[in-house]
Phi, psi and omega in degrees: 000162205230133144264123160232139208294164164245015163151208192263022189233050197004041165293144185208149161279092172244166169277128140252135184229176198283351171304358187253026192311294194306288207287357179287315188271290178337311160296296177307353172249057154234301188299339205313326228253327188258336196279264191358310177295176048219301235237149170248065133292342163276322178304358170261034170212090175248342178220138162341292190271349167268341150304304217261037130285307173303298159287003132283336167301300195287316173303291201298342157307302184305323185285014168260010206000085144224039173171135179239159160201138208230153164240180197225097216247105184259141183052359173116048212205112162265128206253328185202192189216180167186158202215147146286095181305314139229152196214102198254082175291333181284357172231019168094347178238173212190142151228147145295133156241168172243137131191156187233136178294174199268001211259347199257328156001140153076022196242343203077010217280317167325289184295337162283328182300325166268341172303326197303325194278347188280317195268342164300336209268354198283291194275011169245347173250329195076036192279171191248325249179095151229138168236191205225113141263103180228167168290138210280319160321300059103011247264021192250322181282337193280308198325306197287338166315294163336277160355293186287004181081012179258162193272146179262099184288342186143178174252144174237132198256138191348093194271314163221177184258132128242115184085029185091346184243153186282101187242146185279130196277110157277148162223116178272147150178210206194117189277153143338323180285311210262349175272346176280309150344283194298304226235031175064008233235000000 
């Protein structure tokens, strides 16, 4: 297994895989209180076998390469995550998702984490295009979009339903070019 550090407050970037079943449901019902108004991803772990259904939906992605998930380990402790929700080599795009427990909150830790998925897919995949899908509400997801140097392509007005109310998509994002700009490279 591979760790990558995300800076000097020993935070690392790792693959979650299903053998991580237990500490993964565990972080959702710590992230739930913070995930659940946004995203229904924690609602799909909710139990032993639906997390390890969920990080097996994410392996098979990765071996179809249309897809990832990495958790986010502060002290040996997993406090959050980040994914390719999709991951399209053939047309060059990708999204990024997030999420974080509240105790992990304030660290930066979401923005070094997508930077790391940002700079694998541009400069080790060669993708063109990754975006940022948040709910217009969202405004602590929008903040790391910002952050991250992307761009606001627009609103998708109450695009989908969750939990009974209709909510709007802002969609973000950062062409190849403009991420090689930002980070010199």
């Amino acid at each position: 297994m591979f760790a990558v550090s995300l800076g000097d407050d020993k935070a690392e970037l790792r693959p979650l895989e299903i053998w991580q079943a237990e500490e993964f449901l565990a972080h959702m019902d710590r992230a739930r209180e913070l995930v659940d108004p946004w995203i229904p991803f924690a609602s799909f772990a909710t139990d032993l076998d639906s997390a390890r259904d969920l990080l097996r939906r994410y392996a098979e992605k990765q071996a179809a390469d249309t897809g990832r998930l990495y958790g986010i380990w502060l002290e040996d402790t997993l406090v959050g995550g980040v994914l390719f929700r999709i991951f399209d080599t053939a047309s060059g795009n990708c999204e990024i998702g997030v999420w974080l427990e509240p105790a992990a909150q304030g660290r930066g830790l979401i923005t070094r984490a997508a930077e790391r998925l940002i700079d694998w897919a541009v400069y080790d995949r060669g993708m063109h295009r990754v975006e940022w899908d948040a709910s217009a509400a969202n405004t602590r997801s929008i903040a790391v979009a910002k952050r991250l140097g992307m761009t606001r392509d627009g609103v998708i007005r109450q695009n989908y339903l969750y939990r009974g109310v209709r909510h709007d998509s802002e969609i973000w994002s950062v062409l190849a070019p403009e991420w090689r700009a930002r980070t010199g490279r």
